[in-house]
Amino acid sequence: METAFSLQDLLTTIRKHWFLVLCCTVIASAAAAITSYYLLTPIYPAETQILVNQKSSSNIEQYQWAQNNETDLRLINTYNVIIKSPVILSKVIEKLELDKTLESLAGQITVSSANNSQVVNIVVMDKQASQAVKISNTLADVFKKEIPILMNVDNIEILSVAKLIDNPKPVKPNKLLNIIGGTVGGLMVGIILAFLLEFLDTRFKSEHEIEGILNLSIIGLVGAIALEKETNKPMKSRRVRRN
């Protein structure tokens, strides 16, 4: 026996258990809002940009300039690794007197560069906006000073420094997105629970359900029969008068 499930059945189930669905949606939405506003710690970003470009004289030949430019592009991938290396991060921790391990500090740093671009972006995430700015700028400064020693090249310039602005906005958590996700999740949980309750209820609720399951036409209905309660009172004999 197979039972067909239609959109009408879906809407009927939701209407029948609308209060359960509403409660799950409201509770999940409220939980997401409370978590986003009061429990999760805000994370602030700070970005510093460095330029990888070898210094050259004005009378340098064109092919030599192109060769230097190609060399800088090949070095960028290496620089991206060196920026987050212990030799650089240890000096940043020492200079700022940070109470962090190398691993935790490396987890706060994101280094990226666009294809064929000589600009490297250093983004630092921290619970304090001012601390993120300090780490980002110090990291770029330490890297610029150490790279000539490590690579025997002097091709780093700080293009832009991170700045602390008034009323900085955190990038995490995304409160609106969390609330929307909680609302949708609560709605789905409520609908699933409604269907679970509906499927666990094996009683026939209408003659149409019986007709659909047995695939038989209904030829008649039996109305409700009211049963009298039994009493312990003796039955009185009735006399019938004859005319």
Short mmCIF file of N, CA and C in Angstrom, two decimals, residues 71-182:
data_model
loop_
_atom_site.label_atom_id
_atom_site.label_comp_id
_atom_site.label_asym_id
_atom_site.label_seq_id
_atom_site.Cartn_x
_atom_site.Cartn_y
_atom_site.Cartn_z
N THR A 71 60.64 38.85 -11.45
CA THR A 71 61.25 38.29 -10.24
C THR A 71 60.43 38.62 -9.00
N ASP A 72 59.93 39.86 -8.92
CA ASP A 72 59.11 40.26 -7.79
C ASP A 72 57.83 39.43 -7.71
N LEU A 73 57.21 39.19 -8.86
CA LEU A 73 55.98 38.40 -8.88
C LEU A 73 56.22 36.98 -8.41
N ARG A 74 57.37 36.41 -8.79
CA ARG A 74 57.67 35.04 -8.35
C ARG A 74 57.96 34.99 -6.86
N LEU A 75 58.48 36.08 -6.31
CA LEU A 75 58.82 36.10 -4.89
C LEU A 75 57.60 36.29 -3.98
N ILE A 76 56.51 36.76 -4.53
CA ILE A 76 55.35 37.06 -3.69
C ILE A 76 54.84 35.83 -2.96
N ASN A 77 54.75 34.69 -3.65
CA ASN A 77 54.30 33.47 -2.98
C ASN A 77 55.22 33.08 -1.83
N THR A 78 56.51 33.31 -2.03
CA THR A 78 57.46 33.04 -0.95
C THR A 78 57.26 34.01 0.20
N TYR A 79 57.03 35.27 -0.12
CA TYR A 79 56.80 36.28 0.91
C TYR A 79 55.54 35.98 1.73
N ASN A 80 54.51 35.49 1.07
CA ASN A 80 53.27 35.17 1.77
C ASN A 80 53.50 34.13 2.86
N VAL A 81 54.43 33.22 2.61
CA VAL A 81 54.75 32.20 3.61
C VAL A 81 55.64 32.78 4.70
N ILE A 82 56.62 33.60 4.31
CA ILE A 82 57.56 34.16 5.27
C ILE A 82 56.86 35.07 6.27
N ILE A 83 55.85 35.82 5.81
CA ILE A 83 55.15 36.76 6.69
C ILE A 83 54.58 36.05 7.93
N LYS A 84 54.08 34.82 7.75
CA LYS A 84 53.48 34.07 8.85
C LYS A 84 54.44 33.07 9.47
N SER A 85 55.72 33.18 9.14
CA SER A 85 56.71 32.25 9.67
C SER A 85 57.10 32.63 11.09
N PRO A 86 57.59 31.68 11.87
CA PRO A 86 57.99 31.97 13.26
C PRO A 86 59.05 33.05 13.37
N VAL A 87 59.96 33.15 12.40
CA VAL A 87 61.02 34.14 12.50
C VAL A 87 60.47 35.56 12.50
N ILE A 88 59.36 35.78 11.82
CA ILE A 88 58.72 37.10 11.79
C ILE A 88 57.77 37.26 12.97
N LEU A 89 56.93 36.26 13.21
CA LEU A 89 55.92 36.37 14.26
C LEU A 89 56.53 36.47 15.64
N SER A 90 57.65 35.80 15.85
CA SER A 90 58.29 35.87 17.17
C SER A 90 58.76 37.28 17.49
N LYS A 91 59.23 37.99 16.48
CA LYS A 91 59.67 39.37 16.70
C LYS A 91 58.47 40.30 16.94
N VAL A 92 57.34 39.99 16.27
CA VAL A 92 56.12 40.79 16.50
C VAL A 92 55.63 40.60 17.93
N ILE A 93 55.62 39.35 18.39
CA ILE A 93 55.19 39.06 19.77
C ILE A 93 56.11 39.74 20.78
N GLU A 94 57.40 39.70 20.51
CA GLU A 94 58.37 40.32 21.42
C GLU A 94 58.23 41.84 21.43
N LYS A 95 58.02 42.42 20.27
CA LYS A 95 57.96 43.88 20.18
C LYS A 95 56.69 44.43 20.83
N LEU A 96 55.57 43.72 20.67
CA LEU A 96 54.30 44.19 21.23
C LEU A 96 54.01 43.59 22.60
N GLU A 97 54.91 42.69 23.04
CA GLU A 97 54.72 41.99 24.32
C GLU A 97 53.35 41.30 24.38
N LEU A 98 53.08 40.52 23.35
CA LEU A 98 51.79 39.84 23.25
C LEU A 98 51.81 38.55 24.07
N ASP A 99 50.69 38.27 24.70
CA ASP A 99 50.53 37.03 25.44
C ASP A 99 49.88 36.00 24.51
N LYS A 100 50.60 35.65 23.45
CA LYS A 100 50.09 34.74 22.44
C LYS A 100 51.18 33.76 22.02
N THR A 101 50.74 32.62 21.55
CA THR A 101 51.67 31.66 20.96
C THR A 101 51.82 31.96 19.48
N LEU A 102 52.83 31.37 18.88
CA LEU A 102 53.03 31.57 17.45
C LEU A 102 51.85 31.03 16.65
N GLU A 103 51.30 29.90 17.09
CA GLU A 103 50.19 29.29 16.37
C GLU A 103 48.93 30.15 16.44
N SER A 104 48.64 30.68 17.63
CA SER A 104 47.44 31.51 17.77
C SER A 104 47.55 32.81 17.00
N LEU A 105 48.74 33.41 16.99
CA LEU A 105 48.93 34.65 16.24
C LEU A 105 48.84 34.38 14.73
N ALA A 106 49.41 33.28 14.29
CA ALA A 106 49.33 32.93 12.86
C ALA A 106 47.88 32.71 12.44
N GLY A 107 47.05 32.19 13.35
CA GLY A 107 45.64 31.97 13.02
C GLY A 107 44.86 33.26 12.86
N GLN A 108 45.38 34.37 13.38
CA GLN A 108 44.71 35.66 13.25
C GLN A 108 45.08 36.39 11.97
N ILE A 109 46.06 35.88 11.25
CA ILE A 109 46.61 36.61 10.10
C ILE A 109 46.21 35.93 8.80
N THR A 110 45.80 36.75 7.85
CA THR A 110 45.50 36.30 6.49
C THR A 110 46.33 37.11 5.51
N VAL A 111 47.10 36.43 4.68
CA VAL A 111 47.95 37.09 3.68
C VAL A 111 47.44 36.69 2.30
N SER A 112 47.23 37.68 1.44
CA SER A 112 46.71 37.41 0.10
C SER A 112 47.23 38.44 -0.88
N SER A 113 47.17 38.06 -2.14
CA SER A 113 47.55 38.97 -3.23
C SER A 113 46.81 38.53 -4.48
N ALA A 114 46.41 39.51 -5.28
CA ALA A 114 45.71 39.20 -6.53
C ALA A 114 46.70 38.67 -7.56
N ASN A 115 46.15 37.99 -8.57
CA ASN A 115 47.00 37.44 -9.62
C ASN A 115 47.76 38.55 -10.36
N ASN A 116 49.04 38.31 -10.55
CA ASN A 116 49.91 39.25 -11.25
C ASN A 116 49.91 40.64 -10.61
N SER A 117 49.71 40.67 -9.31
CA SER A 117 49.75 41.94 -8.58
C SER A 117 50.94 41.92 -7.63
N GLN A 118 51.59 43.05 -7.51
CA GLN A 118 52.74 43.16 -6.62
C GLN A 118 52.35 43.69 -5.24
N VAL A 119 51.05 43.81 -5.01
CA VAL A 119 50.54 44.30 -3.72
C VAL A 119 50.12 43.10 -2.88
N VAL A 120 50.63 43.05 -1.65
CA VAL A 120 50.29 41.98 -0.71
C VAL A 120 49.44 42.58 0.40
N ASN A 121 48.30 41.96 0.66
CA ASN A 121 47.38 42.42 1.70
C ASN A 121 47.57 41.59 2.97
N ILE A 122 47.79 42.25 4.07
CA ILE A 122 47.93 41.59 5.37
C ILE A 122 46.74 42.00 6.23
N VAL A 123 45.88 41.04 6.54
CA VAL A 123 44.67 41.30 7.34
C VAL A 123 44.82 40.56 8.66
N VAL A 124 44.62 41.30 9.75
CA VAL A 124 44.73 40.73 11.09
C VAL A 124 43.37 40.85 11.78
N MET A 125 42.91 39.76 12.39
CA MET A 125 41.66 39.74 13.15
C MET A 125 41.98 39.68 14.64
N ASP A 126 41.26 40.50 15.41
CA ASP A 126 41.48 40.49 16.86
C ASP A 126 40.22 40.94 17.58
N LYS A 127 40.12 40.57 18.86
CA LYS A 127 38.96 40.95 19.66
C LYS A 127 38.93 42.45 19.93
N GLN A 128 40.09 43.09 19.86
CA GLN A 128 40.19 44.53 20.06
C GLN A 128 40.65 45.19 18.77
N ALA A 129 39.92 46.21 18.35
CA ALA A 129 40.26 46.88 17.09
C ALA A 129 41.64 47.52 17.15
N SER A 130 41.98 48.13 18.27
CA SER A 130 43.28 48.77 18.39
C SER A 130 44.42 47.75 18.34
N GLN A 131 44.19 46.60 18.94
CA GLN A 131 45.21 45.55 18.91
C GLN A 131 45.40 45.00 17.51
N ALA A 132 44.33 44.87 16.77
CA ALA A 132 44.44 44.40 15.38
C ALA A 132 45.25 45.37 14.54
N VAL A 133 45.07 46.67 14.75
CA VAL A 133 45.83 47.69 14.02
C VAL A 133 47.31 47.61 14.37
N LYS A 134 47.62 47.47 15.65
CA LYS A 134 49.00 47.39 16.08
C LYS A 134 49.70 46.16 15.49
N ILE A 135 49.04 45.02 15.56
CA ILE A 135 49.67 43.79 15.04
C ILE A 135 49.89 43.89 13.55
N SER A 136 48.91 44.41 12.82
CA SER A 136 49.03 44.50 11.36
C SER A 136 50.18 45.41 10.94
N ASN A 137 50.26 46.57 11.54
CA ASN A 137 51.34 47.51 11.18
C ASN A 137 52.71 47.02 11.63
N THR A 138 52.76 46.44 12.82
CA THR A 138 54.05 45.92 13.32
C THR A 138 54.53 44.76 12.47
N LEU A 139 53.60 43.92 12.04
CA LEU A 139 53.96 42.77 11.19
C LEU A 139 54.57 43.24 9.88
N ALA A 140 53.96 44.25 9.27
CA ALA A 140 54.49 44.78 8.01
C ALA A 140 55.86 45.42 8.23
N ASP A 141 56.01 46.13 9.33
CA ASP A 141 57.28 46.81 9.61
C ASP A 141 58.41 45.80 9.87
N VAL A 142 58.11 44.77 10.66
CA VAL A 142 59.11 43.74 10.95
C VAL A 142 59.49 42.99 9.68
N PHE A 143 58.50 42.68 8.87
CA PHE A 143 58.77 41.96 7.62
C PHE A 143 59.68 42.79 6.69
N LYS A 144 59.40 44.08 6.59
CA LYS A 144 60.21 44.95 5.74
C LYS A 144 61.66 44.98 6.20
N LYS A 145 61.89 44.96 7.52
CA LYS A 145 63.24 45.04 8.04
C LYS A 145 63.98 43.70 7.95
N GLU A 146 63.25 42.60 8.03
CA GLU A 146 63.88 41.29 8.06
C GLU A 146 64.10 40.70 6.67
N ILE A 147 63.32 41.09 5.68
CA ILE A 147 63.42 40.45 4.37
C ILE A 147 64.78 40.69 3.70
N PRO A 148 65.41 41.86 3.85
CA PRO A 148 66.76 41.99 3.26
C PRO A 148 67.77 41.04 3.88
N ILE A 149 67.58 40.71 5.15
CA ILE A 149 68.49 39.79 5.81
C ILE A 149 68.22 38.36 5.38
N LEU A 150 66.95 38.03 5.25
CA LEU A 150 66.58 36.64 4.91
C LEU A 150 66.80 36.33 3.44
N MET A 151 66.46 37.27 2.55
CA MET A 151 66.48 36.99 1.12
C MET A 151 67.57 37.76 0.37
N ASN A 152 68.25 38.65 1.05
CA ASN A 152 69.29 39.46 0.42
C ASN A 152 68.73 40.31 -0.73
N VAL A 153 67.49 40.79 -0.53
CA VAL A 153 66.86 41.70 -1.49
C VAL A 153 66.20 42.83 -0.71
N ASP A 154 66.06 43.96 -1.38
CA ASP A 154 65.42 45.12 -0.76
C ASP A 154 64.33 45.61 -1.70
N ASN A 155 63.21 44.94 -1.67
CA ASN A 155 62.13 45.27 -2.60
C ASN A 155 60.77 45.40 -1.92
N ILE A 156 60.77 45.79 -0.64
CA ILE A 156 59.52 45.90 0.11
C ILE A 156 59.27 47.35 0.48
N GLU A 157 58.09 47.83 0.18
CA GLU A 157 57.65 49.16 0.58
C GLU A 157 56.25 49.02 1.20
N ILE A 158 56.01 49.75 2.28
CA ILE A 158 54.68 49.73 2.91
C ILE A 158 53.79 50.70 2.14
N LEU A 159 52.78 50.14 1.50
CA LEU A 159 51.90 50.94 0.64
C LEU A 159 50.85 51.68 1.45
N SER A 160 50.25 51.02 2.41
CA SER A 160 49.25 51.66 3.28
C SER A 160 49.27 50.97 4.63
N VAL A 161 49.04 51.76 5.68
CA VAL A 161 49.04 51.22 7.03
C VAL A 161 47.61 51.12 7.54
N ALA A 162 47.41 50.24 8.51
CA ALA A 162 46.11 50.11 9.14
C ALA A 162 45.88 51.29 10.07
N LYS A 163 44.65 51.77 10.13
CA LYS A 163 44.30 52.90 10.97
C LYS A 163 43.09 52.56 11.84
N LEU A 164 43.12 53.08 13.05
CA LEU A 164 42.01 52.88 13.98
C LEU A 164 40.98 53.98 13.76
N ILE A 165 39.77 53.59 13.38
CA ILE A 165 38.71 54.56 13.12
C ILE A 165 37.75 54.61 14.30
N ASP A 166 36.96 55.65 14.33
CA ASP A 166 35.94 55.77 15.38
C ASP A 166 34.81 54.79 15.11
N ASN A 167 34.33 54.16 16.16
CA ASN A 167 33.24 53.19 16.07
C ASN A 167 33.50 52.11 15.01
N PRO A 168 34.57 51.36 15.16
CA PRO A 168 34.85 50.30 14.19
C PRO A 168 33.77 49.22 14.22
N LYS A 169 33.50 48.65 13.07
CA LYS A 169 32.47 47.62 12.96
C LYS A 169 33.13 46.24 12.89
N PRO A 170 32.67 45.32 13.71
CA PRO A 170 33.24 43.97 13.67
C PRO A 170 32.79 43.22 12.43
N VAL A 171 33.63 42.30 11.96
CA VAL A 171 33.25 41.46 10.83
C VAL A 171 32.60 40.16 11.30
N LYS A 172 32.82 39.83 12.55
CA LYS A 172 32.20 38.65 13.16
C LYS A 172 31.69 39.05 14.53
N PRO A 173 30.54 38.53 14.97
CA PRO A 173 29.62 37.70 14.19
C PRO A 173 28.73 38.55 13.28
N ASN A 174 28.21 37.94 12.23
CA ASN A 174 27.23 38.59 11.36
C ASN A 174 25.85 38.39 12.00
N LYS A 175 25.43 39.39 12.76
CA LYS A 175 24.23 39.23 13.59
C LYS A 175 22.98 38.98 12.75
N LEU A 176 22.81 39.75 11.69
CA LEU A 176 21.62 39.60 10.86
C LEU A 176 21.59 38.22 10.20
N LEU A 177 22.74 37.78 9.69
CA LEU A 177 22.79 36.47 9.05
C LEU A 177 22.52 35.36 10.05
N ASN A 178 23.04 35.50 11.27
CA ASN A 178 22.80 34.49 12.30
C ASN A 178 21.32 34.41 12.66
N ILE A 179 20.66 35.56 12.78
CA ILE A 179 19.24 35.57 13.13
C ILE A 179 18.41 34.95 12.01
N ILE A 180 18.74 35.29 10.78
CA ILE A 180 18.02 34.70 9.65
C ILE A 180 18.22 33.19 9.61
N GLY A 181 19.46 32.76 9.84
CA GLY A 181 19.74 31.32 9.86
C GLY A 181 19.00 30.61 10.99
N GLY A 182 18.96 31.26 12.17
CA GLY A 182 18.24 30.66 13.29
C GLY A 182 16.75 30.57 13.02
#
